[in-house]
PDB file of C-alpha atoms and ligand atoms in Angstrom:
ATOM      1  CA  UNK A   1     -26.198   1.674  12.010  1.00 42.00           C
ATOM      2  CA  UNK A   2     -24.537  -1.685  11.299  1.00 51.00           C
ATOM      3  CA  UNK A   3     -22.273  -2.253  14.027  1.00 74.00           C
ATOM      4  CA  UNK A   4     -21.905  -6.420  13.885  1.00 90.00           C
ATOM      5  CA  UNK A   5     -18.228  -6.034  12.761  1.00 97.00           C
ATOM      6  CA  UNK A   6     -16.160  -6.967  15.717  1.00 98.00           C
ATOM      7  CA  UNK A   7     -14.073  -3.830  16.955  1.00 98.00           C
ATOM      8  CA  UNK A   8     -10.287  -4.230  16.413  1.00 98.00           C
ATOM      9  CA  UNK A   9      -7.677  -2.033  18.807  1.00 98.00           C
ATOM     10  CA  UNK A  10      -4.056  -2.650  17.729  1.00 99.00           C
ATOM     11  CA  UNK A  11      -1.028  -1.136  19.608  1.00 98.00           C
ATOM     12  CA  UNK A  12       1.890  -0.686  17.015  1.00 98.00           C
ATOM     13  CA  UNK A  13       5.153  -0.005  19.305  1.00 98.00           C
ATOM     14  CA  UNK A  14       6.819   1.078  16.041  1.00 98.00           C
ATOM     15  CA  UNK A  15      10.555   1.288  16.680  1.00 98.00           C
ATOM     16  CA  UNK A  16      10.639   1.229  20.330  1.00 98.00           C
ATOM     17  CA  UNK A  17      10.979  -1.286  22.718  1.00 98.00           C
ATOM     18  CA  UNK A  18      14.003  -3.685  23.584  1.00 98.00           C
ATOM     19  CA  UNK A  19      12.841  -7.439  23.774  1.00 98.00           C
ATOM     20  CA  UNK A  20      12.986  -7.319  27.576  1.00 98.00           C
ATOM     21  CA  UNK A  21      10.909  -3.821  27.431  1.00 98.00           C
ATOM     22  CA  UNK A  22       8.578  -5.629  25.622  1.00 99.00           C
ATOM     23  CA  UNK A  23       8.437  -8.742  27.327  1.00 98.00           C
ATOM     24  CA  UNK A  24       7.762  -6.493  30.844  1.00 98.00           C
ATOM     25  CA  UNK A  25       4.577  -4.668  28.787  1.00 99.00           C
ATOM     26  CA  UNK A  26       2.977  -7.537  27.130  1.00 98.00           C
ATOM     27  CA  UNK A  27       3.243  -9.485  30.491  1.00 98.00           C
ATOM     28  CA  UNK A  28       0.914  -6.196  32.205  1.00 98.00           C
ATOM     29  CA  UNK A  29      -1.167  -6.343  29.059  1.00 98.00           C
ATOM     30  CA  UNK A  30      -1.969  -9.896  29.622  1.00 98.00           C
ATOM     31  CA  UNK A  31      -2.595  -9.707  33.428  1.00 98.00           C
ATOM     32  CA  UNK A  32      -4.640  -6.743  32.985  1.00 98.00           C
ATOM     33  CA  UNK A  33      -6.378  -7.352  30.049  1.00 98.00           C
ATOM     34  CA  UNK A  34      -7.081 -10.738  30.400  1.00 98.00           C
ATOM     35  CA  UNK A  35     -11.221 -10.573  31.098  1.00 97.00           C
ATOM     36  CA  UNK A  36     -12.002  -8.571  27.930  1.00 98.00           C
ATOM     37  CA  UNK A  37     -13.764 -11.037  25.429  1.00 97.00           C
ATOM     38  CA  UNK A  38     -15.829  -8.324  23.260  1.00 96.00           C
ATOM     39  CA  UNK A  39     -13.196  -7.226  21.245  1.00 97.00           C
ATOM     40  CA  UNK A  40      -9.644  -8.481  19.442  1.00 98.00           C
ATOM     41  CA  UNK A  41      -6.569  -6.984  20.673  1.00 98.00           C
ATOM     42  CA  UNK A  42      -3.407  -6.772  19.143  1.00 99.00           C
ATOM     43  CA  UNK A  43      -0.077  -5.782  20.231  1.00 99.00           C
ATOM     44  CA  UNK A  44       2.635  -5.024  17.031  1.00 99.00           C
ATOM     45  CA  UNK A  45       6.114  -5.462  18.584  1.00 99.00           C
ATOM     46  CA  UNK A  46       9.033  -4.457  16.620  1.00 98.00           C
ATOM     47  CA  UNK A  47      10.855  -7.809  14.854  1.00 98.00           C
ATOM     48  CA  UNK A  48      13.170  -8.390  17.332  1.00 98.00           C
ATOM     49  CA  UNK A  49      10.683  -8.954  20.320  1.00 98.00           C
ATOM     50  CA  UNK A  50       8.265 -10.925  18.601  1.00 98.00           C
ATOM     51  CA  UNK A  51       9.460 -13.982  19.364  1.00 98.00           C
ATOM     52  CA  UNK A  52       9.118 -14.070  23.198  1.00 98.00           C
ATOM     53  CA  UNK A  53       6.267 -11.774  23.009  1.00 99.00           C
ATOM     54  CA  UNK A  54       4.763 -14.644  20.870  1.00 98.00           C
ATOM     55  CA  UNK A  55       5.493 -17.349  23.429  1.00 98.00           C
ATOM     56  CA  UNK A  56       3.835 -14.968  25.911  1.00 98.00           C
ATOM     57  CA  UNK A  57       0.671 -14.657  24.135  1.00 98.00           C
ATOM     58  CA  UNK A  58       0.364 -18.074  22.964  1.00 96.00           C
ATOM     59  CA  UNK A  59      -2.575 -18.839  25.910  1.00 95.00           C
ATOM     60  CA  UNK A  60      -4.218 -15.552  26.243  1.00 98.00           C
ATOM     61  CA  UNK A  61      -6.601 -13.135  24.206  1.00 98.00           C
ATOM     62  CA  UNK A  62      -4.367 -10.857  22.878  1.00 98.00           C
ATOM     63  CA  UNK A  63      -2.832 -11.763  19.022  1.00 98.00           C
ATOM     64  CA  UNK A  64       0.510 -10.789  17.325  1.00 98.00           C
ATOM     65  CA  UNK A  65       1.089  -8.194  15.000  1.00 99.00           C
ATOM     66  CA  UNK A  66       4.370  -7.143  13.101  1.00 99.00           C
ATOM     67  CA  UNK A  67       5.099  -3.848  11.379  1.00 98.00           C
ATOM     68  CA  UNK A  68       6.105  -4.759   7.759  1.00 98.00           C
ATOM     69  CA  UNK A  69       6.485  -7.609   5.078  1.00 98.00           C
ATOM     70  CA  UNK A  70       8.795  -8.085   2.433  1.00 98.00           C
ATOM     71  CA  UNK A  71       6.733  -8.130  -1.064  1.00 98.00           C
ATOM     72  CA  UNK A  72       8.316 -11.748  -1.382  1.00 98.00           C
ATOM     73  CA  UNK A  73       9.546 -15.222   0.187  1.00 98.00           C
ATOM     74  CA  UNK A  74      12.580 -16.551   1.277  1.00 98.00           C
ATOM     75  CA  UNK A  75      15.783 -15.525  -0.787  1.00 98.00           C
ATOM     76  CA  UNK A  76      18.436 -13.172  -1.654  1.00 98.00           C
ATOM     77  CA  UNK A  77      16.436  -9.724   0.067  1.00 98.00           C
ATOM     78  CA  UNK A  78      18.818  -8.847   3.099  1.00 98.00           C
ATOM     79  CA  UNK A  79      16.577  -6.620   6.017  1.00 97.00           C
ATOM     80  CA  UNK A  80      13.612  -8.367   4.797  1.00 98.00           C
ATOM     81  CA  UNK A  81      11.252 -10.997   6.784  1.00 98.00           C
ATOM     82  CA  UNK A  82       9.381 -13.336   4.983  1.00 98.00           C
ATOM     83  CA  UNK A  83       5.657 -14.454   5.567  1.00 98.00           C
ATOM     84  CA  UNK A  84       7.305 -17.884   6.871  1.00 98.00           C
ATOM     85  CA  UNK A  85       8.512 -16.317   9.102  1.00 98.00           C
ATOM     86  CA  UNK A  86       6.194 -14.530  11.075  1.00 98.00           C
ATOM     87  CA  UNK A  87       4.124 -17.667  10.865  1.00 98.00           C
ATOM     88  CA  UNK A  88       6.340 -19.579  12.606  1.00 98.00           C
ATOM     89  CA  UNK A  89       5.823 -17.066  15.426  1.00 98.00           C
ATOM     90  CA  UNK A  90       2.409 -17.170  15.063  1.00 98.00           C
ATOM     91  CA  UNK A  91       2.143 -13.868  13.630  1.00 98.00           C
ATOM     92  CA  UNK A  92      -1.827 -13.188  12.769  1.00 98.00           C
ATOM     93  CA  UNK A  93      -1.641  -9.087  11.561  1.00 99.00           C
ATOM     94  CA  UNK A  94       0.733  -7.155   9.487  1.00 99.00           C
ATOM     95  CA  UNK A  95       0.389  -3.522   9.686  1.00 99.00           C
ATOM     96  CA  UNK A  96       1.187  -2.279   5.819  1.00 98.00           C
ATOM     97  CA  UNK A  97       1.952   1.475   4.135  1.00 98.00           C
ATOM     98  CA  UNK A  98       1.872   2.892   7.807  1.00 98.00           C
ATOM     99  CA  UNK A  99       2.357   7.029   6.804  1.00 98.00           C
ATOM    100  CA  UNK A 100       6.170   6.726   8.504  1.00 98.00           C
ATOM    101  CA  UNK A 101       6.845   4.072   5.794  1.00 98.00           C
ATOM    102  CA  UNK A 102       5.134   5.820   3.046  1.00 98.00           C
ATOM    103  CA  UNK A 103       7.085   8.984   4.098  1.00 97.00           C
ATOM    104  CA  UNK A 104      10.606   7.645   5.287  1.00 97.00           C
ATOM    105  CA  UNK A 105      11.267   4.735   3.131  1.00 97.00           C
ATOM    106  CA  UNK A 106       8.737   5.986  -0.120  1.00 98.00           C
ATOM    107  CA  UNK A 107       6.942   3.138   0.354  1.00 98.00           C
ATOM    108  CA  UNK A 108       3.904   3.118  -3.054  1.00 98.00           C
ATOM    109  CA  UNK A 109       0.329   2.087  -3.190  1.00 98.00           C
ATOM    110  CA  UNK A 110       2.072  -0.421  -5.540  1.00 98.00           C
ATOM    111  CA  UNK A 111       4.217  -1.646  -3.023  1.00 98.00           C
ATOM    112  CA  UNK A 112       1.810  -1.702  -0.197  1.00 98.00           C
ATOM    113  CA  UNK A 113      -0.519  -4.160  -2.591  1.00 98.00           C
ATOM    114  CA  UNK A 114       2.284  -6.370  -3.093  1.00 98.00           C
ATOM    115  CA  UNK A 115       2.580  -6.984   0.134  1.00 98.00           C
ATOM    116  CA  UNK A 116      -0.704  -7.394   1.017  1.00 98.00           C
ATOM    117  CA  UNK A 117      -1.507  -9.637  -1.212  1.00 98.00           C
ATOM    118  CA  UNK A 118       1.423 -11.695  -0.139  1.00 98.00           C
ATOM    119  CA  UNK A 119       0.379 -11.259   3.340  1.00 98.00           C
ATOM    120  CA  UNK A 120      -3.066 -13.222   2.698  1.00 98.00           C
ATOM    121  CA  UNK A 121      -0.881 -16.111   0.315  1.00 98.00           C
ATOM    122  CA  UNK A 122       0.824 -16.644   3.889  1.00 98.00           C
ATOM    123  CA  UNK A 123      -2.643 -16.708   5.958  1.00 98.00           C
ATOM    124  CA  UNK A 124      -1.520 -13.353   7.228  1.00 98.00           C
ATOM    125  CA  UNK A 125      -3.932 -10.579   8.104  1.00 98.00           C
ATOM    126  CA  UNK A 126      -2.914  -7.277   6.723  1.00 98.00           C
ATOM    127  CA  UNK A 127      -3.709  -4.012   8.042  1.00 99.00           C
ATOM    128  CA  UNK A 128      -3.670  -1.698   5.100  1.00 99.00           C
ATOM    129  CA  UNK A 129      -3.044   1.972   6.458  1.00 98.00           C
ATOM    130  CA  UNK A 130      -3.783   5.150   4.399  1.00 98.00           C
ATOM    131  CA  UNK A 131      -4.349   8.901   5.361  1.00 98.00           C
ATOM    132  CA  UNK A 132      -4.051  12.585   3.809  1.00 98.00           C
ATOM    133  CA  UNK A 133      -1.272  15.091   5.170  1.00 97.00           C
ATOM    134  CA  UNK A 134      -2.489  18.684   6.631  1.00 95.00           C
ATOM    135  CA  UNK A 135      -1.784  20.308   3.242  1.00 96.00           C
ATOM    136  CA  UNK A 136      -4.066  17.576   1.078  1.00 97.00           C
ATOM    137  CA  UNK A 137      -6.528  18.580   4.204  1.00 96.00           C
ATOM    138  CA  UNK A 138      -6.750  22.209   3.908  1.00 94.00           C
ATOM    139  CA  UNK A 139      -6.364  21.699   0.270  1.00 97.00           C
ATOM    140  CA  UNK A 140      -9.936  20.670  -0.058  1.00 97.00           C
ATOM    141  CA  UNK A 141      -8.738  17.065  -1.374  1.00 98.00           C
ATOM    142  CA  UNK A 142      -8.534  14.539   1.493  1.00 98.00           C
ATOM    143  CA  UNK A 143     -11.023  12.022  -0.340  1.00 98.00           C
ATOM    144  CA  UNK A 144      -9.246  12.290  -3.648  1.00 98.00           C
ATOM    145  CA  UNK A 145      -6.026  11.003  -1.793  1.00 98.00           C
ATOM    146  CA  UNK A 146      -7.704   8.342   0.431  1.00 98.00           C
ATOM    147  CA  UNK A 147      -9.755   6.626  -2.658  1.00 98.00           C
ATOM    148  CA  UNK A 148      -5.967   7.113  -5.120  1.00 98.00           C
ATOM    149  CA  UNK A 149      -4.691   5.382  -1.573  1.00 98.00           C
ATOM    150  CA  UNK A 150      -7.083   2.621  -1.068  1.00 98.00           C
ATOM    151  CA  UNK A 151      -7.596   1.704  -4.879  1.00 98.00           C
ATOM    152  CA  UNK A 152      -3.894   1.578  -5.275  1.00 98.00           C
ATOM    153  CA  UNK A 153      -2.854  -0.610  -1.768  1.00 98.00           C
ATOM    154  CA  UNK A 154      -6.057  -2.656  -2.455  1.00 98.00           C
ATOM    155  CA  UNK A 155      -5.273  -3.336  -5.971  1.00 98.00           C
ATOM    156  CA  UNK A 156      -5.744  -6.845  -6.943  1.00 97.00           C
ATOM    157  CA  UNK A 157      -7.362  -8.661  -3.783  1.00 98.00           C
ATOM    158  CA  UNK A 158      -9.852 -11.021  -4.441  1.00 98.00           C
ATOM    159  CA  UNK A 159     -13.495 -10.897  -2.360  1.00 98.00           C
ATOM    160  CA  UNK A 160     -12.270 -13.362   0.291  1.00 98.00           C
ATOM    161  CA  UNK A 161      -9.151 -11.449   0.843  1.00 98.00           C
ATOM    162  CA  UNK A 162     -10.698  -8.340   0.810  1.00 98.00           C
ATOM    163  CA  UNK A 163     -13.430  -9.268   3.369  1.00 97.00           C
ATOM    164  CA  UNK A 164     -10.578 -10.472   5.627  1.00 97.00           C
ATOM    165  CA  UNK A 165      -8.640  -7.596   5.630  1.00 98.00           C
ATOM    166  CA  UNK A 166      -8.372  -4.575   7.906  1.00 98.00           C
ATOM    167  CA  UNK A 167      -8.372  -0.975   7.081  1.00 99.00           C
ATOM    168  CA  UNK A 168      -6.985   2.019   9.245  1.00 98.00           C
ATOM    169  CA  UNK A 169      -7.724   5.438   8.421  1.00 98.00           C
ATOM    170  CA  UNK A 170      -4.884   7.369  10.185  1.00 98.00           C
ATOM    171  CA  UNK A 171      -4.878  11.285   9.365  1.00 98.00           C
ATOM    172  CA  UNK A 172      -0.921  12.111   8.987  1.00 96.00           C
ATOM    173  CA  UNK A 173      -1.526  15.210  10.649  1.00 95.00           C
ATOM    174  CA  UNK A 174      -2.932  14.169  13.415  1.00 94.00           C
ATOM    175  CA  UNK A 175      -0.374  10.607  13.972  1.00 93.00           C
ATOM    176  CA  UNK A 176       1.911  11.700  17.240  1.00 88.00           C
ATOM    177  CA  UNK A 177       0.569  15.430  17.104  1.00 90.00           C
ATOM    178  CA  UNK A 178      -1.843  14.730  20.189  1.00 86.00           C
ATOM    179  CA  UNK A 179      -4.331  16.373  17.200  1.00 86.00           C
ATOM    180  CA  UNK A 180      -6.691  14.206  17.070  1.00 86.00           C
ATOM    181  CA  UNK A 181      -9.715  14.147  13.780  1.00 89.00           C
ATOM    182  CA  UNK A 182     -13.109  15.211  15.962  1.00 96.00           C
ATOM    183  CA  UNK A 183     -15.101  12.289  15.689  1.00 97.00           C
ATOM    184  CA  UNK A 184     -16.869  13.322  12.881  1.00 97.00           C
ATOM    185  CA  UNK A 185     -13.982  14.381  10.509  1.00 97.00           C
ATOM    186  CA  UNK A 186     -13.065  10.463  11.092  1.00 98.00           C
ATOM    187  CA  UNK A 187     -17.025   9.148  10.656  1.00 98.00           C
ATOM    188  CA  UNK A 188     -17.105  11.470   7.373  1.00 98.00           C
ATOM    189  CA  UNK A 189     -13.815   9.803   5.957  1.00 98.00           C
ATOM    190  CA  UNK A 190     -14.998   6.108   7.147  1.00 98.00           C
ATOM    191  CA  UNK A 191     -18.249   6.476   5.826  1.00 98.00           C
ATOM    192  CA  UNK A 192     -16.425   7.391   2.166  1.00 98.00           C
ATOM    193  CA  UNK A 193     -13.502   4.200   2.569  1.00 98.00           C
ATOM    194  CA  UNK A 194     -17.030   2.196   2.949  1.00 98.00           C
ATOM    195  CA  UNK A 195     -18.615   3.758  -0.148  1.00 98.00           C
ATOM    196  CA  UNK A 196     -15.177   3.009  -2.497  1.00 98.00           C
ATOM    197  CA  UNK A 197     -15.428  -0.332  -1.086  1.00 98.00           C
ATOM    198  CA  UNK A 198     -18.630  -0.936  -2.322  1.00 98.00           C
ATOM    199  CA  UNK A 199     -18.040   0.426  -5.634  1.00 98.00           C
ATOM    200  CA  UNK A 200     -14.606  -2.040  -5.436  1.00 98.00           C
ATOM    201  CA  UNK A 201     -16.429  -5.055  -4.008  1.00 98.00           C
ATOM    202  CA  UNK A 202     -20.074  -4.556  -3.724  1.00 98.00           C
ATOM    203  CA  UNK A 203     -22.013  -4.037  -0.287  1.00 97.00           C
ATOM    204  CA  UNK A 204     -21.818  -6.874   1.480  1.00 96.00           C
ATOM    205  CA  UNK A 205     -18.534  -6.843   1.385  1.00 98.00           C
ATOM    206  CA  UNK A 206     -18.137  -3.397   2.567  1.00 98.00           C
ATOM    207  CA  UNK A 207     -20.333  -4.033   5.156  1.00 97.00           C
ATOM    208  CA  UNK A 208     -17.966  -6.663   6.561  1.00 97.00           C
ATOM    209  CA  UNK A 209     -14.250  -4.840   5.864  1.00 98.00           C
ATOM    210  CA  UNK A 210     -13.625  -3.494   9.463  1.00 98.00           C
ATOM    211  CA  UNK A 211     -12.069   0.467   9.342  1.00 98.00           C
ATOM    212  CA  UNK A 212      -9.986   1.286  12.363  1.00 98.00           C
ATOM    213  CA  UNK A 213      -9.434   4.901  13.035  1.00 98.00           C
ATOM    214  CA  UNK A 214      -5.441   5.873  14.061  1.00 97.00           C
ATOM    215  CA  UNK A 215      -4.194   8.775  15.564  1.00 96.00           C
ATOM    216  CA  UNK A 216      -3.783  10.141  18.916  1.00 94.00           C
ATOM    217  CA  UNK A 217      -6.456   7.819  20.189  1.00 97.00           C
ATOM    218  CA  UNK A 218      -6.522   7.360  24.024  1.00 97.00           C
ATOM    219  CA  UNK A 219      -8.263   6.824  26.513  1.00 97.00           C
ATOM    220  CA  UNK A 220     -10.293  10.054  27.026  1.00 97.00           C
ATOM    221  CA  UNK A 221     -11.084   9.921  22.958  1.00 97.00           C
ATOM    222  CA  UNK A 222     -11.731   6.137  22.223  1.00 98.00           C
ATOM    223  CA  UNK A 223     -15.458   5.879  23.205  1.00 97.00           C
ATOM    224  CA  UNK A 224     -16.582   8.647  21.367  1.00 97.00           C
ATOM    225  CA  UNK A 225     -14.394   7.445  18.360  1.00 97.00           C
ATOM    226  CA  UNK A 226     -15.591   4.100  18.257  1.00 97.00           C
ATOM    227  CA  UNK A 227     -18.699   5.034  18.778  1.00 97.00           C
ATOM    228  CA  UNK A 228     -19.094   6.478  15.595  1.00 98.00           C
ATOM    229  CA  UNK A 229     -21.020   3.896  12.739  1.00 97.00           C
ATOM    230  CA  UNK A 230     -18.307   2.759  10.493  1.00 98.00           C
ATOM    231  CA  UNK A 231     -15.363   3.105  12.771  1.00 98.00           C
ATOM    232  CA  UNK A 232     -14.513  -0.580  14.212  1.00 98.00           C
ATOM    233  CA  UNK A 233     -11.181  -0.053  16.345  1.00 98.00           C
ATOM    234  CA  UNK A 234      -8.324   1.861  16.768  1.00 98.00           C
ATOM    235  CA  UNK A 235      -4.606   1.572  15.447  1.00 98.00           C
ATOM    236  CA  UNK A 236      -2.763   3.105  18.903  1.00 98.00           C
ATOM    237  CA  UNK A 237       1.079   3.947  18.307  1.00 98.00           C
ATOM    238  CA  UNK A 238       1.779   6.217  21.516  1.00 97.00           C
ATOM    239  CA  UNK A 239      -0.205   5.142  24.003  1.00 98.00           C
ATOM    240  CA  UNK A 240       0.090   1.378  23.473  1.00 98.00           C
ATOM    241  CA  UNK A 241       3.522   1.642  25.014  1.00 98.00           C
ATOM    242  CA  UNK A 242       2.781   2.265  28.113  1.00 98.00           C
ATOM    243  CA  UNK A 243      -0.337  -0.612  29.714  1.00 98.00           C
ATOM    244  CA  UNK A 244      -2.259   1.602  31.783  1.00 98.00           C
ATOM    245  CA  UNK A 245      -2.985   3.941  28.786  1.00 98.00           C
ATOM    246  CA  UNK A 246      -3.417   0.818  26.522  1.00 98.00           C
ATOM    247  CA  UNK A 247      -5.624  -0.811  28.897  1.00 98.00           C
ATOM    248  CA  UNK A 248      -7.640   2.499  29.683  1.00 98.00           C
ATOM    249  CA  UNK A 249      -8.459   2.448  25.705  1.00 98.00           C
ATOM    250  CA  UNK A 250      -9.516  -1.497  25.557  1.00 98.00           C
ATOM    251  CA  UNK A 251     -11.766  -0.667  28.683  1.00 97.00           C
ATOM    252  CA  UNK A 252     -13.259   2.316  27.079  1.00 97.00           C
ATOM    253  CA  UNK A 253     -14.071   1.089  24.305  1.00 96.00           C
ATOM    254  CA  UNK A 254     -15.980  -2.165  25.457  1.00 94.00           C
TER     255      UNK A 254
HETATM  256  C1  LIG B 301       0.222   5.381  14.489  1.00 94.23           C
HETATM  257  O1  LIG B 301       1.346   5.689  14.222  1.00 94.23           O
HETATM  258  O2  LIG B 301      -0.305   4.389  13.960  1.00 94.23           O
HETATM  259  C2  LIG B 301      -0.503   6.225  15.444  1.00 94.23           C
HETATM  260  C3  LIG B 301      -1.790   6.288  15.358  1.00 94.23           C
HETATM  261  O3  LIG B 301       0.251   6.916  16.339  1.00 94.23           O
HETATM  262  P1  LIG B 301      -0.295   7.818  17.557  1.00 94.23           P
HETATM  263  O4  LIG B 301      -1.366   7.031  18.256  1.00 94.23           O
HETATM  264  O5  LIG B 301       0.899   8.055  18.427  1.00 94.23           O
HETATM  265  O6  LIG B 301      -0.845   9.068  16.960  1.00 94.23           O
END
């Protein structure tokens, strides 16, 4: 069991949150979270909090995440952000191709590589997300969709970038539900992401590409999810909004 990759928790707020909402969690996050050294936390604000968030977080432990990139730099692309400027805020993680976005706003594979690969021109970390729906599950064709997934929103990244990047398995089905994959539905999929990443990239590099596991994770589940071999961390959407159930996660996973 190779377990030298560093876990990873991330809490993405998605669209909730008011800047002074989120300036009142992230200031319980760092108070309570600020002993925990074995493991990188993120918090993924929506846009319009991430500046004070960012001047919050500046001295402690926990980094900044946003939600989504544009696919390209400064210009003529109204409602889109631009690696600059998430830099400025010292924005470290993007979460890309999250389900809602590939469902809601048809985001592609295509798409989701464009971005990432932008992401990592602007010494931004992405967070790639893929996962099947309920009907690829019980259709007997979950890995055919994850590999079509994480060929296509891979597509193009060089070793380095690859090696940097983070993966999150997140099962639509079980993404708000409070259905959460058993521990070894996740470990099975994992285990699979690592073998088309060493067919993409060889095995070192697979070895080193950290796989978070997303959906329904809390406190009560974490441990036994992360304790699984190729699972590194946890992408959190519900429970990351409120800090005691964030916290109880980051604690139980340590
Ligand atoms: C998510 O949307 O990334 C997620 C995992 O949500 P939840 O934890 O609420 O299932």
């Amino acid at each position: 069991m190779d377990k030298t990759r560093r876990l990873i928790i991330a809490g993405n707020w998605k669209s909730n949150k008011t800047n002074s909402e989120a300036v009142a969690l992230v200031s319980e996050l760092i108070r309570d979270l600020a002993n925990v050294k074995e493991l990188d936390i993120v918090v993924c604000p929506p846009f319009t909090a991430l500046s004070d968030v960012s001047r919050l977080v500046l001295e402690s432990n926990i980094r900044l995440g946003a939600q989504n990139l544009s696919d390209a730099g400064y210009g003529a692309f109204t409602g889109e952000i631009a690696p600059g400027m998430l830099r400025e805020l010292s924005v470290r993680y993007v979460i890309l191709g999250h389900s809602e976005r590939r469902q809601f706003q048809k985001e592609t594979d295509a798409q989701v590589a464009r971005k990432a690969a932008n992401a990592h021109s602007n010494n931004l970390i992405p967070i790639v997300c893929f996962g099947e729906t309920l009907a690829e599950r019980e259709a007997g064709i979950t890995e055919q969709i994850v590999e079509t997934q994480v060929r296509g929103s891979l597509a193009g990244l060089s070793v380095e970038q690859m090696e940097m990047t983070v993966l999150a398995y997140e099962p639509v089905w079980a993404i708000g539900t409070g259905k959460t994959a058993s521990s070894a539905q996740a470990q099975e999929v994992h285990a699979f992401v690592r073998q088309v990443l060493t067919s993409l990239y060889g095995e070192s590099v697979s070895r080193r590409v950290r796989i978070q596991y997303g959906g329904s994770v809390k406190g009560s589940n974490a441990r036994e999810l992360l304790g699984q071999p190729d699972i590194d961390g946890a992408l959190v959407g519900g429970a990351s909004l409120d800090s005691k159930n964030f916290v109880e996660i980051i604690k139980n996973s340590i």
